[in-house]
Amino acid sequence: MTNYRLIITCPDALGIVAQVSQVIATQQGWIVEANHYSDHDTKKFFMRYEISGSDAPFNPDSFRSSFAPVADRFDMQWSLLDSQVRKKMIIMASKTSHCLADLLYRHHSGDLFCEIPCVISNHPDLEKIVQPYGIPYHVIKDFTEVEKLWEQYQPDCIALARFMQIIPDTLCDKYIGKVINIHHSFLPSFIGANPYHQAHTRGVKLIGATCHYVTQQLDEGPIIDQDVVRVSHKETREDMVRLGKDVEKTVLSRGLRYHLEDRVLIDKQKTIVFL
Amino acid sequence: MTNYRLIITCPDALGIVAQVSQVIATQQGWIVEANHYSDHDTKKFFMRYEISGSDAPFNPDSFRSSFAPVADRFDMQWSLLDSQVRKKMIIMASKTSHCLADLLYRHHSGDLFCEIPCVISNHPDLEKIVQPYGIPYHVIKDFTEVEKLWEQYQPDCIALARFMQIIPDTLCDKYIGKVINIHHSFLPSFIGANPYHQAHTRGVKLIGATCHYVTQQLDEGPIIDQDVVRVSHKETREDMVRLGKDVEKTVLSRGLRYHLEDRVLIDKQKTIVFL
Amino acid sequence: MTNYRLIITCPDALGIVAQVSQVIATQQGWIVEANHYSDHDTKKFFMRYEISGSDAPFNPDSFRSSFAPVADRFDMQWSLLDSQVRKKMIIMASKTSHCLADLLYRHHSGDLFCEIPCVISNHPDLEKIVQPYGIPYHVIKDFTEVEKLWEQYQPDCIALARFMQIIPDTLCDKYIGKVINIHHSFLPSFIGANPYHQAHTRGVKLIGATCHYVTQQLDEGPIIDQDVVRVSHKETREDMVRLGKDVEKTVLSRGLRYHLEDRVLIDKQKTIVFL
Amino acid sequence: MTNYRLIITCPDALGIVAQVSQVIATQQGWIVEANHYSDHDTKKFFMRYEISGSDAPFNPDSFRSSFAPVADRFDMQWSLLDSQVRKKMIIMASKTSHCLADLLYRHHSGDLFCEIPCVISNHPDLEKIVQPYGIPYHVIKDFTEVEKLWEQYQPDCIALARFMQIIPDTLCDKYIGKVINIHHSFLPSFIGANPYHQAHTRGVKLIGATCHYVTQQLDEGPIIDQDVVRVSHKETREDMVRLGKDVEKTVLSRGLRYHLEDRVLIDKQKTIVFL
């Protein structure tokens, strides 16, 4: 079954759905999943359609030509994506392996539909985790090397799997909407370093993790997903780190899955996640 | 702002969305929320649209006439509902008050958008809970009286708020899709009486509650919502009852809210809940 | 069955449990629930025992005399409380009723074991909620009146059930460890006013509530309990308020229950909650 | 720091804690974690103490001699375990790898404190998962071979990590309290094969997993832990399988951790889990 995803952002207006679905129907496309969202504050409209072309001769190029005038009329930013094409996802890691190992396993077992062309790290330590999967492991010294590798691989997504260096502003801008980080706290609580230490000192009863797009504002990019786990006075800082690792890897892989399936639309500091 | 809800069930086919949204646009309706679902097994299509007529002269009668031929073509079961019209919800209770008190308070504070024409009980005990809200309280002796009251009030929904009698088959059939029960276990575990007692004996680590439509098959009607709460060996049967009460009232009020907002479509033994 | 609670805080040392339990056994007390906690950082020891005197002639006065020398030796702060004695809990509220209504109902139905001598508010609006329960409702103009009422009623606990005024420092100090607030966010996120507005603007995917002791530092007192609920881009600020209300009342009543059962021990900015 | 765990089950009686803690104090043991439980129904008493010997010359053999008379007096089943000694855990798997891979990674990263002497499977497929960790992988043909291997390795724990064969009664009995299974449903719902298929057909809104000891009664052994994940009408059977896998591996590793830390005491069909 060949599926396509039609992603649209435009100013809200009357008749968008009618015109869009009219073109799809004319092109013999079958809408199998549909999501809309009208933002009351910004008067923007967001849309994601999954279109099946399996039972009918839906042709993406033909659709694109027919659709262009409609897109123009409503001033749309749009794309039609083939959901059978694997996106390229680079993983960045440092010395902590739980997120990396989780992503590699999920990819290997078919749970995460993408291609992983390489893993990049500022340390050699995690190569042995990557090696059995036959994926290149690049140890880099600085962000000049990182930039080169990103240019070379042309990734659709860069997963910061507990990568402990701050991405320079120029790279943030160049790859905006593609770099996804896992922050080991429930943002906006405990911004910055050592969040579990801060959480322990403050005596919170839940600790969390936040998956978000990377922007120049550290830990303030649009949030894709978050989750928490319950703790009590009994948990030491080490226990919090251990419990936190499970939340981190769950939230990161979930956020990446949404991104890879084109379910996340960014609107300035916020996301629309179509589930 | 006047809103309408268009609810559709029909055999799946190409072009449904296009034709439906075409009529809506022609009638100057603005789609503010949209949900579709295609069931792969049954080849059925389910749809719920929230249509705003606030900024445009959408006329429901005019829509209905224009839409009828489309509905015929696709063999649709459909309805257009005015979301400003309060549905009538009768509450049935026995001696346990937590669900009743929760529903009355939510209704009173505006969280539950409906009219409560009366409360019906097989015991006089809970009248004092109902009295401050100025809602009639009927103590009934048998289901002949129940049937009369239901006929008299013409409810859109009947909430069994821990009503401890089994609804006769004839009433189940007559009010199918309108009677909603809260079962105090995570169905299908612990069907029947004393589920917390069963749960304690079995030593489960989570107890739950299930909100479902009532059918002739006791505790087997289509499930609307479920939730659980964690327990341990420390909890006595009494603790389980206490903890369970919070889950019960949460799940019941959530399920009723979905029903009152026409978010629940029934497909034989299952529900589609459009959130 | 008559139960007692023995609560102890002291510097950690070898043999505490042995000496404490020795006195209990000698006094024919039966330990039915036991909790210890040694804080590695502060080298403090915390303890809570539930002692049953039902099957044996345990005498609290006799216990107190026998226990005093042990308490001295280990430099203990301690108390023996009769769990059959209802604590006095004053509820403070403003115009929002969900927490107040929830606490009154739980008290009425026996879920919250305490006496509620009065409700105090800076607005007359909620009197009609309180009136059916036959509890005095005091409308106050300033904190001089509040202080007088607190002095008059001698409360063991003061529940700020969405009371929208800041307690003056002198009252905070005088009733330290007795005043419990519900903050409508997952602290330390969104300190201060309008947390749901802040959460909506930030685009978080979970919103929460925090039950904490009130200290001079606004929203920074020791946390007793927290919980969260999932939200998405679909939820408006109004939806967040509605969803938040359920979390707030759940967390507040849970925190109060722990306090009323003497399960919460305070250690500077943190709590030990023995469950 | 050398720690010991004292685990006791005996008929409930007055003075147990006093006598036990007296011996510990005399032996210079420092109680760092304490849990008691008195079962009201069975009049049994359960106890788990973590004793630190780090700051004092606690000697386990000396303790055992001193403690024996106390244990006799109260008719105790008891053991003193050195928490620094790694338990031996055999993993049994078939063709599904997610639980196996998760356990191997957790063990490797230090999250699961035990020794894994071998993995046993009825299929050769998963050897490549195990091989990088340098752990022997035995492919067996029948339970005669399984029994031999179990006898050879003398495991303290056998983890059925989605092992798809039924353990014969004789082995169940011989290794009672040591064999731990993950069942991919929220027991007692959906006992037996294909629980996700059953869950999908029934239209439940939560699916779960249950970690339990294996007994002769299939899927009815004492439950150690359970958890659930929310699903809706959108989830296909395949989605449920994918979502379920995350719950399964979380619940299995949590249950095994409790067992390896001697936190689980079995009382007929139920467990006491001291956390």
PDB file of N, CA, C and O in Angstrom, chain B residues 169-204:
ATOM      1  N   ASP B 169     -34.173  -6.231  29.946  1.00  0.00           N
ATOM      2  CA  ASP B 169     -33.817  -6.297  28.522  1.00  0.00           C
ATOM      3  C   ASP B 169     -34.658  -5.371  27.649  1.00  0.00           C
ATOM      4  O   ASP B 169     -34.137  -4.740  26.729  1.00  0.00           O
ATOM      5  N   THR B 170     -35.946  -5.296  27.947  1.00  0.00           N
ATOM      6  CA  THR B 170     -36.805  -4.467  27.079  1.00  0.00           C
ATOM      7  C   THR B 170     -36.390  -3.000  27.145  1.00  0.00           C
ATOM      8  O   THR B 170     -36.361  -2.310  26.125  1.00  0.00           O
ATOM      9  N   LEU B 171     -36.036  -2.514  28.354  1.00  0.00           N
ATOM     10  CA  LEU B 171     -35.580  -1.133  28.487  1.00  0.00           C
ATOM     11  C   LEU B 171     -34.217  -0.937  27.842  1.00  0.00           C
ATOM     12  O   LEU B 171     -33.956   0.083  27.213  1.00  0.00           O
ATOM     13  N   CYS B 172     -33.327  -1.919  28.008  1.00  0.00           N
ATOM     14  CA  CYS B 172     -32.010  -1.884  27.339  1.00  0.00           C
ATOM     15  C   CYS B 172     -32.196  -1.650  25.845  1.00  0.00           C
ATOM     16  O   CYS B 172     -31.525  -0.802  25.242  1.00  0.00           O
ATOM     17  N   ASP B 173     -33.086  -2.400  25.260  1.00  0.00           N
ATOM     18  CA  ASP B 173     -33.287  -2.325  23.809  1.00  0.00           C
ATOM     19  C   ASP B 173     -33.920  -1.000  23.390  1.00  0.00           C
ATOM     20  O   ASP B 173     -33.519  -0.394  22.406  1.00  0.00           O
ATOM     21  N   LYS B 174     -34.901  -0.582  24.171  1.00  0.00           N
ATOM     22  CA  LYS B 174     -35.637   0.633  23.824  1.00  0.00           C
ATOM     23  C   LYS B 174     -34.743   1.861  23.898  1.00  0.00           C
ATOM     24  O   LYS B 174     -34.901   2.799  23.122  1.00  0.00           O
ATOM     25  N   TYR B 175     -33.804   1.847  24.843  1.00  0.00           N
ATOM     26  CA  TYR B 175     -32.930   3.015  25.054  1.00  0.00           C
ATOM     27  C   TYR B 175     -31.479   2.694  24.669  1.00  0.00           C
ATOM     28  O   TYR B 175     -30.555   3.261  25.235  1.00  0.00           O
ATOM     29  N   ILE B 176     -31.314   1.816  23.725  1.00  0.00           N
ATOM     30  CA  ILE B 176     -29.964   1.398  23.326  1.00  0.00           C
ATOM     31  C   ILE B 176     -29.154   2.616  22.864  1.00  0.00           C
ATOM     32  O   ILE B 176     -29.657   3.490  22.163  1.00  0.00           O
ATOM     33  N   GLY B 177     -27.904   2.689  23.339  1.00  0.00           N
ATOM     34  CA  GLY B 177     -27.052   3.812  22.970  1.00  0.00           C
ATOM     35  C   GLY B 177     -27.282   5.051  23.806  1.00  0.00           C
ATOM     36  O   GLY B 177     -26.679   6.095  23.554  1.00  0.00           O
ATOM     37  N   LYS B 178     -28.180   4.948  24.796  1.00  0.00           N
ATOM     38  CA  LYS B 178     -28.453   6.115  25.643  1.00  0.00           C
ATOM     39  C   LYS B 178     -28.157   5.861  27.114  1.00  0.00           C
ATOM     40  O   LYS B 178     -27.993   6.804  27.882  1.00  0.00           O
ATOM     41  N   VAL B 179     -28.116   4.588  27.514  1.00  0.00           N
ATOM     42  CA  VAL B 179     -27.897   4.258  28.923  1.00  0.00           C
ATOM     43  C   VAL B 179     -26.413   3.954  29.149  1.00  0.00           C
ATOM     44  O   VAL B 179     -25.836   3.089  28.492  1.00  0.00           O
ATOM     45  N   ILE B 180     -25.814   4.693  30.075  1.00  0.00           N
ATOM     46  CA  ILE B 180     -24.368   4.595  30.321  1.00  0.00           C
ATOM     47  C   ILE B 180     -24.126   4.204  31.768  1.00  0.00           C
ATOM     48  O   ILE B 180     -24.654   4.831  32.686  1.00  0.00           O
ATOM     49  N   ASN B 181     -23.325   3.178  31.963  1.00  0.00           N
ATOM     50  CA  ASN B 181     -23.062   2.640  33.292  1.00  0.00           C
ATOM     51  C   ASN B 181     -21.593   2.825  33.671  1.00  0.00           C
ATOM     52  O   ASN B 181     -20.729   2.894  32.811  1.00  0.00           O
ATOM     53  N   ILE B 182     -21.332   2.904  34.977  1.00  0.00           N
ATOM     54  CA  ILE B 182     -19.954   2.839  35.457  1.00  0.00           C
ATOM     55  C   ILE B 182     -19.796   1.505  36.178  1.00  0.00           C
ATOM     56  O   ILE B 182     -20.523   1.206  37.128  1.00  0.00           O
ATOM     57  N   HIS B 183     -18.886   0.682  35.663  1.00  0.00           N
ATOM     58  CA  HIS B 183     -18.608  -0.585  36.340  1.00  0.00           C
ATOM     59  C   HIS B 183     -17.334  -0.414  37.136  1.00  0.00           C
ATOM     60  O   HIS B 183     -16.334   0.072  36.610  1.00  0.00           O
ATOM     61  N   HIS B 184     -17.350  -0.843  38.392  1.00  0.00           N
ATOM     62  CA  HIS B 184     -16.203  -0.558  39.248  1.00  0.00           C
ATOM     63  C   HIS B 184     -15.124  -1.623  39.149  1.00  0.00           C
ATOM     64  O   HIS B 184     -14.605  -2.129  40.126  1.00  0.00           O
ATOM     65  N   SER B 185     -14.743  -1.907  37.894  1.00  0.00           N
ATOM     66  CA  SER B 185     -13.521  -2.682  37.678  1.00  0.00           C
ATOM     67  C   SER B 185     -13.035  -2.394  36.280  1.00  0.00           C
ATOM     68  O   SER B 185     -13.738  -1.788  35.471  1.00  0.00           O
ATOM     69  N   PHE B 186     -11.795  -2.823  36.041  1.00  0.00           N
ATOM     70  CA  PHE B 186     -11.240  -2.702  34.714  1.00  0.00           C
ATOM     71  C   PHE B 186     -11.763  -3.883  33.902  1.00  0.00           C
ATOM     72  O   PHE B 186     -11.173  -4.959  33.917  1.00  0.00           O
ATOM     73  N   LEU B 187     -12.875  -3.668  33.209  1.00  0.00           N
ATOM     74  CA  LEU B 187     -13.448  -4.760  32.415  1.00  0.00           C
ATOM     75  C   LEU B 187     -12.482  -5.151  31.302  1.00  0.00           C
ATOM     76  O   LEU B 187     -11.781  -4.286  30.784  1.00  0.00           O
ATOM     77  N   PRO B 188     -12.400  -6.412  30.898  1.00  0.00           N
ATOM     78  CA  PRO B 188     -13.259  -7.523  31.315  1.00  0.00           C
ATOM     79  C   PRO B 188     -12.791  -8.248  32.566  1.00  0.00           C
ATOM     80  O   PRO B 188     -13.284  -9.344  32.826  1.00  0.00           O
ATOM     81  N   SER B 189     -11.870  -7.703  33.346  1.00  0.00           N
ATOM     82  CA  SER B 189     -11.551  -8.337  34.632  1.00  0.00           C
ATOM     83  C   SER B 189     -12.731  -8.177  35.586  1.00  0.00           C
ATOM     84  O   SER B 189     -13.369  -7.132  35.594  1.00  0.00           O
ATOM     85  N   PHE B 190     -12.973  -9.161  36.390  1.00  0.00           N
ATOM     86  CA  PHE B 190     -13.909  -9.034  37.511  1.00  0.00           C
ATOM     87  C   PHE B 190     -15.298  -8.575  37.095  1.00  0.00           C
ATOM     88  O   PHE B 190     -15.822  -7.569  37.587  1.00  0.00           O
ATOM     89  N   ILE B 191     -15.862  -9.272  36.118  1.00  0.00           N
ATOM     90  CA  ILE B 191     -17.251  -9.043  35.755  1.00  0.00           C
ATOM     91  C   ILE B 191     -18.137  -9.397  36.942  1.00  0.00           C
ATOM     92  O   ILE B 191     -17.793 -10.263  37.738  1.00  0.00           O
ATOM     93  N   GLY B 192     -19.252  -8.712  37.079  1.00  0.00           N
ATOM     94  CA  GLY B 192     -20.229  -9.081  38.090  1.00  0.00           C
ATOM     95  C   GLY B 192     -20.051  -8.357  39.408  1.00  0.00           C
ATOM     96  O   GLY B 192     -19.473  -7.277  39.458  1.00  0.00           O
ATOM     97  N   ALA B 193     -20.526  -8.962  40.479  1.00  0.00           N
ATOM     98  CA  ALA B 193     -20.610  -8.286  41.773  1.00  0.00           C
ATOM     99  C   ALA B 193     -19.279  -8.283  42.512  1.00  0.00           C
ATOM    100  O   ALA B 193     -18.409  -9.113  42.262  1.00  0.00           O
ATOM    101  N   ASN B 194     -19.106  -7.324  43.420  1.00  0.00           N
ATOM    102  CA  ASN B 194     -17.958  -7.250  44.325  1.00  0.00           C
ATOM    103  C   ASN B 194     -16.594  -7.300  43.637  1.00  0.00           C
ATOM    104  O   ASN B 194     -15.710  -8.053  44.029  1.00  0.00           O
ATOM    105  N   PRO B 195     -16.385  -6.490  42.606  1.00  0.00           N
ATOM    106  CA  PRO B 195     -15.092  -6.551  41.918  1.00  0.00           C
ATOM    107  C   PRO B 195     -13.889  -6.214  42.810  1.00  0.00           C
ATOM    108  O   PRO B 195     -12.833  -6.807  42.645  1.00  0.00           O
ATOM    109  N   TYR B 196     -14.050  -5.287  43.763  1.00  0.00           N
ATOM    110  CA  TYR B 196     -12.900  -4.962  44.614  1.00  0.00           C
ATOM    111  C   TYR B 196     -12.541  -6.131  45.518  1.00  0.00           C
ATOM    112  O   TYR B 196     -11.379  -6.371  45.797  1.00  0.00           O
ATOM    113  N   HIS B 197     -13.565  -6.846  45.948  1.00  0.00           N
ATOM    114  CA  HIS B 197     -13.311  -8.039  46.737  1.00  0.00           C
ATOM    115  C   HIS B 197     -12.528  -9.059  45.901  1.00  0.00           C
ATOM    116  O   HIS B 197     -11.527  -9.612  46.348  1.00  0.00           O
ATOM    117  N   GLN B 198     -12.978  -9.247  44.671  1.00  0.00           N
ATOM    118  CA  GLN B 198     -12.270 -10.158  43.758  1.00  0.00           C
ATOM    119  C   GLN B 198     -10.830  -9.683  43.514  1.00  0.00           C
ATOM    120  O   GLN B 198      -9.890 -10.477  43.483  1.00  0.00           O
ATOM    121  N   ALA B 199     -10.673  -8.366  43.320  1.00  0.00           N
ATOM    122  CA  ALA B 199      -9.352  -7.806  43.020  1.00  0.00           C
ATOM    123  C   ALA B 199      -8.406  -8.007  44.198  1.00  0.00           C
ATOM    124  O   ALA B 199      -7.228  -8.323  44.024  1.00  0.00           O
ATOM    125  N   HIS B 200      -8.934  -7.826  45.408  1.00  0.00           N
ATOM    126  CA  HIS B 200      -8.117  -7.990  46.612  1.00  0.00           C
ATOM    127  C   HIS B 200      -7.681  -9.435  46.755  1.00  0.00           C
ATOM    128  O   HIS B 200      -6.516  -9.728  47.048  1.00  0.00           O
ATOM    129  N   THR B 201      -8.621 -10.345  46.534  1.00  0.00           N
ATOM    130  CA  THR B 201      -8.316 -11.764  46.659  1.00  0.00           C
ATOM    131  C   THR B 201      -7.265 -12.191  45.636  1.00  0.00           C
ATOM    132  O   THR B 201      -6.372 -12.977  45.925  1.00  0.00           O
ATOM    133  N   ARG B 202      -7.371 -11.618  44.440  1.00  0.00           N
ATOM    134  CA  ARG B 202      -6.428 -11.988  43.366  1.00  0.00           C
ATOM    135  C   ARG B 202      -5.082 -11.292  43.533  1.00  0.00           C
ATOM    136  O   ARG B 202      -4.095 -11.659  42.884  1.00  0.00           O
ATOM    137  N   GLY B 203      -5.023 -10.249  44.351  1.00  0.00           N
ATOM    138  CA  GLY B 203      -3.755  -9.553  44.574  1.00  0.00           C
ATOM    139  C   GLY B 203      -3.280  -8.727  43.401  1.00  0.00           C
ATOM    140  O   GLY B 203      -2.083  -8.624  43.155  1.00  0.00           O
ATOM    141  N   VAL B 204      -4.201  -8.105  42.671  1.00  0.00           N
ATOM    142  CA  VAL B 204      -3.789  -7.260  41.538  1.00  0.00           C
ATOM    143  C   VAL B 204      -3.109  -5.991  42.045  1.00  0.00           C
ATOM    144  O   VAL B 204      -3.290  -5.587  43.193  1.00  0.00           O
TER     145      VAL B 204
END
